[in-house]
Amino acid sequence: MARELTNQTAVVTGGSRGIGYRVAEALLAEGAAVCICGRDAERVQKAAASLARNGAGPVDGVVADVRRYEDCRRLIHTAAERFGGLDILVNNAGIGIMKRIDELTAEEWDATIATNLSGAFYCSREAIPWMRKRGGGYIFNISSLAAINAFAGGAAYNASKFGLNGMTEAMMQDVRYDNIRVSTIMPGSVATDFASIFGGTARDPWKLTGEDVAKAVLDLLKYPPRALASRIELRPAQPPRRK
Ligand SMILES: NC(=O)c1ccc[n+]([C@@H]2O[C@H](COP(=O)([O-])OP(=O)(O)OC[C@H]3O[C@@H](n4cnc5c(N)ncnc54)[C@H](OP(=O)(O)O)[C@@H]3O)[C@@H](O)[C@H]2O)c1
């Protein structure tokens, strides 16, 4: 198969496991150079080594905490300088702390908003000038169906993802004439470590996989440049029936 992303550079935040790892893997298989990040140095290093063994393009791993603006700046600049530019940004890093509003601490609230919302703003803010230099690019924000469906115990997570959808839609309109496309991908339950937050497991067979989300990213990248699928709701086809 022809590799369609040769000479393109991508940054995937939270690419050390879960959905981000699968997105990085899929981009690499299409020939892109990919830089992943995460907070845990050992995990980042192991993931980058494993991606490098199997991928077609070059890989880098940067230890960066997307809650910090300086880390996001360093991440984007490291990737763009090492690989000669930046074309694709996947804002994927995310956490979920599910607690009733009156049990949620201020620190837990701040961490959720900082990771899931501010991190995507910081990385996009730094990535856009690099994409303009290339004549365009693509930003994916991995949101959630929790961005349109609030639930008990979801105050911080729902707020972060509702906010992410709003920011993404405004950003899409800000940068469309710079030839930068922006899409929100809103998955339902995906079989990753994240699943335990909802009392499930990463092995539930009805769940989406990281590969399913990665396929959405690749499919959108291959759309004709005149077309923009700005919001994707990606659901498990057959979740357990509600009793
Ligand atoms: N799994 C689901 O059911 C599901 C459904 C809808 C949407 N999503 C969204 O999909 C995204 C990925 O979720 P996932 O299921 O793949 O989760 P995951 O398996 O827990 O992986 C999360 C990734 O993000 C990184 N990360 C977390 N906080 C970070 C920070 N402050 N700075 C940098 N990296 C950070 C983690 O690495 P470190 O811990 O080492 O930092 C890890 O690589 C999230 O935005 C999540 O909200 C997930």
CSV table of C-alpha atoms and ligand atoms in Angstrom, one decimal:
chain,number,residue,atom,x,y,z
A,1,MET,CA,0.0,0.0,0.0
A,2,ALA,CA,1.3,3.5,-0.8
A,3,ARG,CA,2.3,5.4,2.3
A,4,GLU,CA,0.3,8.5,2.2
A,5,LEU,CA,1.9,10.5,5.0
A,6,THR,CA,5.5,10.3,4.0
A,7,ASN,CA,7.3,13.6,4.7
A,8,GLN,CA,4.6,14.6,7.2
A,9,THR,CA,5.2,15.1,10.9
A,10,ALA,CA,2.6,14.4,13.7
A,11,VAL,CA,2.5,15.0,17.4
A,12,VAL,CA,0.3,12.8,19.5
A,13,THR,CA,-0.2,13.8,23.1
A,14,GLY,CA,-0.7,10.9,25.5
A,15,GLY,CA,0.8,8.5,22.9
A,16,SER,CA,2.4,6.3,25.4
A,17,ARG,CA,-0.6,4.0,25.8
A,18,GLY,CA,-4.3,3.6,25.0
A,19,ILE,CA,-5.8,5.4,22.1
A,20,GLY,CA,-2.9,7.7,21.5
A,21,TYR,CA,-0.5,4.8,21.1
A,22,ARG,CA,-2.7,3.3,18.4
A,23,VAL,CA,-3.1,6.6,16.6
A,24,ALA,CA,0.7,7.0,16.6
A,25,GLU,CA,1.1,3.5,15.3
A,26,ALA,CA,-1.4,4.1,12.5
A,27,LEU,CA,0.3,7.4,11.5
A,28,LEU,CA,3.7,5.7,11.4
A,29,ALA,CA,2.4,2.9,9.3
A,30,GLU,CA,1.5,5.6,6.7
A,31,GLY,CA,5.0,6.9,6.8
A,32,ALA,CA,4.6,10.0,9.0
A,33,ALA,CA,7.3,11.0,11.5
A,34,VAL,CA,5.6,10.9,14.9
A,35,CYS,CA,6.4,12.4,18.3
A,36,ILE,CA,4.5,11.1,21.3
A,37,CYS,CA,4.4,12.5,24.9
A,38,GLY,CA,3.3,11.5,28.3
A,39,ARG,CA,4.2,12.3,31.9
A,40,ASP,CA,5.9,9.0,32.8
A,41,ALA,CA,9.4,8.9,31.4
A,42,GLU,CA,9.8,5.1,31.4
A,43,ARG,CA,6.4,4.6,29.7
A,44,VAL,CA,7.2,7.2,27.0
A,45,GLN,CA,10.6,5.7,26.3
A,46,LYS,CA,9.2,2.1,26.1
A,47,ALA,CA,6.3,3.2,23.9
A,48,ALA,CA,8.6,5.1,21.5
A,49,ALA,CA,11.0,2.1,21.3
A,50,SER,CA,8.1,-0.3,20.5
A,51,LEU,CA,6.7,2.1,17.9
A,52,ALA,CA,10.1,2.5,16.3
A,53,ARG,CA,10.5,-1.3,16.0
A,54,ASN,CA,7.2,-1.7,14.0
A,55,GLY,CA,6.7,1.7,12.2
A,56,ALA,CA,7.7,2.9,8.8
A,57,GLY,CA,8.6,6.4,9.9
A,58,PRO,CA,10.8,7.9,12.6
A,59,VAL,CA,9.6,8.2,16.2
A,60,ASP,CA,10.5,10.5,19.1
A,61,GLY,CA,9.2,10.5,22.6
A,62,VAL,CA,9.2,13.6,24.8
A,63,VAL,CA,8.3,13.6,28.5
A,64,ALA,CA,5.8,16.5,28.8
A,65,ASP,CA,2.9,17.3,31.0
A,66,VAL,CA,0.2,19.0,28.9
A,67,ARG,CA,-1.1,20.8,32.0
A,68,ARG,CA,2.0,23.0,31.7
A,69,TYR,CA,2.2,25.6,28.9
A,70,GLU,CA,6.0,25.4,28.8
A,71,ASP,CA,6.0,21.6,28.4
A,72,CYS,CA,3.6,21.9,25.4
A,73,ARG,CA,5.8,24.6,23.8
A,74,ARG,CA,8.8,22.3,24.2
A,75,LEU,CA,7.0,19.3,22.9
A,76,ILE,CA,5.8,21.1,19.7
A,77,HIS,CA,9.1,22.8,19.0
A,78,THR,CA,11.1,19.6,19.7
A,79,ALA,CA,9.0,17.7,17.2
A,80,ALA,CA,9.0,20.4,14.5
A,81,GLU,CA,12.7,21.1,14.8
A,82,ARG,CA,13.7,17.4,14.8
A,83,PHE,CA,11.5,16.5,11.8
A,84,GLY,CA,11.6,19.7,9.9
A,85,GLY,CA,8.0,21.1,10.4
A,86,LEU,CA,4.6,20.1,11.8
A,87,ASP,CA,1.5,18.9,9.8
A,88,ILE,CA,-0.7,17.0,12.2
A,89,LEU,CA,-1.5,17.4,15.9
A,90,VAL,CA,-3.6,14.9,17.8
A,91,ASN,CA,-4.7,16.3,21.2
A,92,ASN,CA,-5.4,13.1,22.9
A,93,ALA,CA,-3.9,13.2,26.5
A,94,GLY,CA,-6.8,13.0,28.9
A,95,ILE,CA,-7.8,11.9,32.4
A,96,GLY,CA,-11.1,11.1,34.0
A,97,ILE,CA,-11.9,11.6,37.7
A,98,MET,CA,-15.5,10.6,38.2
A,99,LYS,CA,-16.9,11.9,41.5
A,100,ARG,CA,-20.0,13.6,42.7
A,101,ILE,CA,-19.7,17.4,42.6
A,102,ASP,CA,-19.6,17.7,46.4
A,103,GLU,CA,-16.9,15.0,46.7
A,104,LEU,CA,-14.6,16.3,43.9
A,105,THR,CA,-11.7,18.3,45.3
A,106,ALA,CA,-10.6,21.6,43.8
A,107,GLU,CA,-7.3,19.9,42.8
A,108,GLU,CA,-9.1,17.1,40.9
A,109,TRP,CA,-11.2,19.7,39.1
A,110,ASP,CA,-8.2,21.8,38.2
A,111,ALA,CA,-6.2,18.7,37.0
A,112,THR,CA,-9.1,17.6,34.8
A,113,ILE,CA,-9.7,20.9,33.1
A,114,ALA,CA,-5.9,21.5,32.8
A,115,THR,CA,-5.3,18.2,31.1
A,116,ASN,CA,-8.4,17.7,28.9
A,117,LEU,CA,-9.0,21.3,27.9
A,118,SER,CA,-6.1,23.7,28.6
A,119,GLY,CA,-3.5,21.1,27.3
A,120,ALA,CA,-5.3,21.0,23.9
A,121,PHE,CA,-5.3,24.8,23.8
A,122,TYR,CA,-1.6,25.1,24.7
A,123,CYS,CA,-0.5,22.5,22.1
A,124,SER,CA,-2.7,24.0,19.4
A,125,ARG,CA,-1.6,27.5,20.1
A,126,GLU,CA,2.1,26.4,19.6
A,127,ALA,CA,1.4,24.2,16.6
A,128,ILE,CA,-0.6,26.6,14.5
A,129,PRO,CA,2.4,28.8,13.5
A,130,TRP,CA,4.4,25.8,12.4
A,131,MET,CA,1.4,24.5,10.3
A,132,ARG,CA,1.0,27.9,8.7
A,133,LYS,CA,4.7,27.7,7.6
A,134,ARG,CA,3.9,24.4,5.9
A,135,GLY,CA,0.8,25.9,4.1
A,136,GLY,CA,-1.7,24.0,6.3
A,137,GLY,CA,-2.2,21.1,8.6
A,138,TYR,CA,-4.7,19.1,10.6
A,139,ILE,CA,-5.6,19.2,14.3
A,140,PHE,CA,-7.6,16.4,15.9
A,141,ASN,CA,-9.1,16.9,19.4
A,142,ILE,CA,-10.0,13.6,21.0
A,143,SER,CA,-13.1,14.5,22.9
A,144,SER,CA,-15.8,12.1,24.0
A,145,LEU,CA,-19.5,11.3,23.9
A,146,ALA,CA,-19.3,12.8,27.4
A,147,ALA,CA,-19.0,16.1,25.6
A,148,ILE,CA,-22.7,16.0,24.7
A,149,ASN,CA,-24.1,13.7,27.4
A,150,ALA,CA,-23.7,14.7,31.0
A,151,PHE,CA,-24.0,12.1,33.7
A,152,ALA,CA,-24.0,11.9,37.5
A,153,GLY,CA,-20.3,11.8,38.8
A,154,GLY,CA,-19.1,13.4,35.5
A,155,ALA,CA,-19.0,17.1,36.5
A,156,ALA,CA,-15.3,17.7,35.9
A,157,TYR,CA,-15.0,15.3,33.0
A,158,ASN,CA,-18.2,16.5,31.3
A,159,ALA,CA,-17.1,20.2,31.8
A,160,SER,CA,-13.7,19.5,30.3
A,161,LYS,CA,-15.1,17.8,27.2
A,162,PHE,CA,-18.1,20.1,26.7
A,163,GLY,CA,-15.4,22.9,26.9
A,164,LEU,CA,-13.1,21.1,24.5
A,165,ASN,CA,-15.9,20.8,21.9
A,166,GLY,CA,-16.6,24.5,22.2
A,167,MET,CA,-13.0,25.5,21.9
A,168,THR,CA,-12.5,23.1,18.9
A,169,GLU,CA,-15.4,24.5,17.0
A,170,ALA,CA,-14.2,28.1,17.5
A,171,MET,CA,-10.6,27.1,16.6
A,172,MET,CA,-11.9,25.4,13.4
A,173,GLN,CA,-13.4,28.7,12.3
A,174,ASP,CA,-10.3,30.7,13.3
A,175,VAL,CA,-7.9,28.6,11.2
A,176,ARG,CA,-9.9,27.3,8.3
A,177,TYR,CA,-8.5,30.0,5.9
A,178,ASP,CA,-5.0,29.1,6.9
A,179,ASN,CA,-5.7,25.7,5.3
A,180,ILE,CA,-5.7,24.1,8.7
A,181,ARG,CA,-8.5,21.6,9.2
A,182,VAL,CA,-9.8,20.8,12.7
A,183,SER,CA,-11.9,17.9,13.8
A,184,THR,CA,-13.4,16.7,17.1
A,185,ILE,CA,-13.6,13.0,17.5
A,186,MET,CA,-16.0,11.9,20.2
A,187,PRO,CA,-15.7,8.2,21.0
A,188,GLY,CA,-17.9,6.2,23.2
A,189,SER,CA,-16.4,3.5,25.4
A,190,VAL,CA,-12.9,2.4,24.2
A,191,ALA,CA,-11.1,-0.6,25.6
A,192,THR,CA,-8.1,1.0,27.3
A,193,ASP,CA,-6.9,1.5,30.9
A,194,PHE,CA,-9.4,4.3,31.1
A,195,ALA,CA,-12.2,1.7,31.1
A,196,SER,CA,-11.6,1.0,34.8
A,197,ILE,CA,-12.8,4.5,35.7
A,198,PHE,CA,-16.3,3.4,34.7
A,199,GLY,CA,-16.0,0.0,36.5
A,200,GLY,CA,-15.5,-1.9,33.2
A,201,THR,CA,-12.4,-3.5,31.8
A,202,ALA,CA,-10.1,-3.0,28.8
A,203,ARG,CA,-11.3,-6.5,27.6
A,204,ASP,CA,-15.1,-5.9,27.2
A,205,PRO,CA,-15.6,-7.2,23.6
A,206,TRP,CA,-18.3,-4.8,22.7
A,207,LYS,CA,-16.1,-1.7,23.2
A,208,LEU,CA,-14.4,0.3,20.5
A,209,THR,CA,-10.7,-0.2,20.3
A,210,GLY,CA,-7.8,2.3,20.0
A,211,GLU,CA,-7.5,1.1,16.4
A,212,ASP,CA,-11.1,2.1,15.6
A,213,VAL,CA,-10.3,5.7,16.8
A,214,ALA,CA,-7.0,5.6,14.8
A,215,LYS,CA,-8.9,4.6,11.7
A,216,ALA,CA,-11.1,7.7,12.1
A,217,VAL,CA,-8.0,9.9,12.2
A,218,LEU,CA,-6.5,8.3,9.1
A,219,ASP,CA,-9.9,8.4,7.2
A,220,LEU,CA,-10.3,12.1,7.9
A,221,LEU,CA,-6.7,12.9,6.8
A,222,LYS,CA,-7.5,11.2,3.5
A,223,TYR,CA,-10.7,13.2,2.9
A,224,PRO,CA,-10.5,15.7,-0.1
A,225,PRO,CA,-9.0,19.0,1.2
A,226,ARG,CA,-12.3,20.8,0.3
A,227,ALA,CA,-14.3,18.6,2.7
A,228,LEU,CA,-14.2,18.8,6.5
A,229,ALA,CA,-16.0,16.4,8.8
A,230,SER,CA,-15.7,18.6,11.8
A,231,ARG,CA,-17.4,16.3,14.4
A,232,ILE,CA,-17.4,12.6,14.5
A,233,GLU,CA,-19.5,10.6,17.0
A,234,LEU,CA,-17.9,7.2,17.1
A,235,ARG,CA,-20.1,4.7,19.0
A,236,PRO,CA,-19.8,1.0,19.9
A,237,ALA,CA,-22.2,-0.6,17.4
A,238,GLN,CA,-23.8,-2.9,20.0
A,239,PRO,CA,-23.3,-1.7,23.6
A,240,PRO,CA,-25.0,-3.8,26.3
A,241,ARG,CA,-28.8,-3.2,26.3
A,242,ARG,CA,-30.1,-1.0,29.1
A,243,LYS,CA,-32.2,-3.0,31.5
B,1,LIG,N1,-11.2,5.0,26.8
B,1,LIG,C1,-12.4,5.6,26.7
B,1,LIG,O1,-13.4,4.9,26.9
B,1,LIG,C2,-12.5,6.9,26.1
B,1,LIG,C3,-13.8,7.3,25.6
B,1,LIG,C4,-13.9,8.6,25.0
B,1,LIG,C5,-12.9,9.5,25.0
B,1,LIG,N2,-11.7,9.1,25.5
B,1,LIG,C6,-10.6,10.1,25.5
B,1,LIG,O2,-9.5,9.6,24.8
B,1,LIG,C7,-8.3,10.1,25.3
B,1,LIG,C8,-7.3,9.0,25.5
B,1,LIG,O3,-7.9,8.1,26.5
B,1,LIG,P1,-7.4,6.6,26.7
B,1,LIG,O4,-8.5,5.8,26.9
B,1,LIG,O5,-6.4,6.2,25.7
B,1,LIG,O6,-6.6,6.8,28.2
B,1,LIG,P2,-5.4,6.1,28.8
B,1,LIG,O7,-5.3,4.7,28.3
B,1,LIG,O8,-5.5,6.3,30.3
B,1,LIG,O9,-4.1,6.9,28.2
B,1,LIG,C9,-4.0,8.3,28.5
B,1,LIG,C10,-2.7,8.8,27.9
B,1,LIG,O10,-2.6,10.2,28.2
B,1,LIG,C11,-1.4,10.5,28.9
B,1,LIG,N3,-1.6,11.6,29.8
B,1,LIG,C12,-2.5,11.7,30.8
B,1,LIG,N4,-2.3,12.9,31.5
B,1,LIG,C13,-1.3,13.6,30.8
B,1,LIG,C14,-0.7,14.8,30.9
B,1,LIG,N5,-1.1,15.7,31.9
B,1,LIG,N6,0.3,15.2,30.1
B,1,LIG,C15,0.7,14.3,29.1
B,1,LIG,N7,0.1,13.1,28.9
B,1,LIG,C16,-0.9,12.7,29.8
B,1,LIG,C17,-1.1,9.1,29.6
B,1,LIG,O11,0.3,9.0,29.9
B,1,LIG,P3,0.9,9.4,31.4
B,1,LIG,O12,-0.1,8.8,32.4
B,1,LIG,O13,2.2,8.7,31.5
B,1,LIG,O14,1.0,10.8,31.4
B,1,LIG,C18,-1.5,8.2,28.5
B,1,LIG,O15,-0.5,8.1,27.5
B,1,LIG,C19,-8.6,10.9,26.5
B,1,LIG,O16,-8.7,12.3,26.1
B,1,LIG,C20,-10.0,10.4,26.9
B,1,LIG,O17,-10.8,11.4,27.5
B,1,LIG,C21,-11.5,7.9,26.1
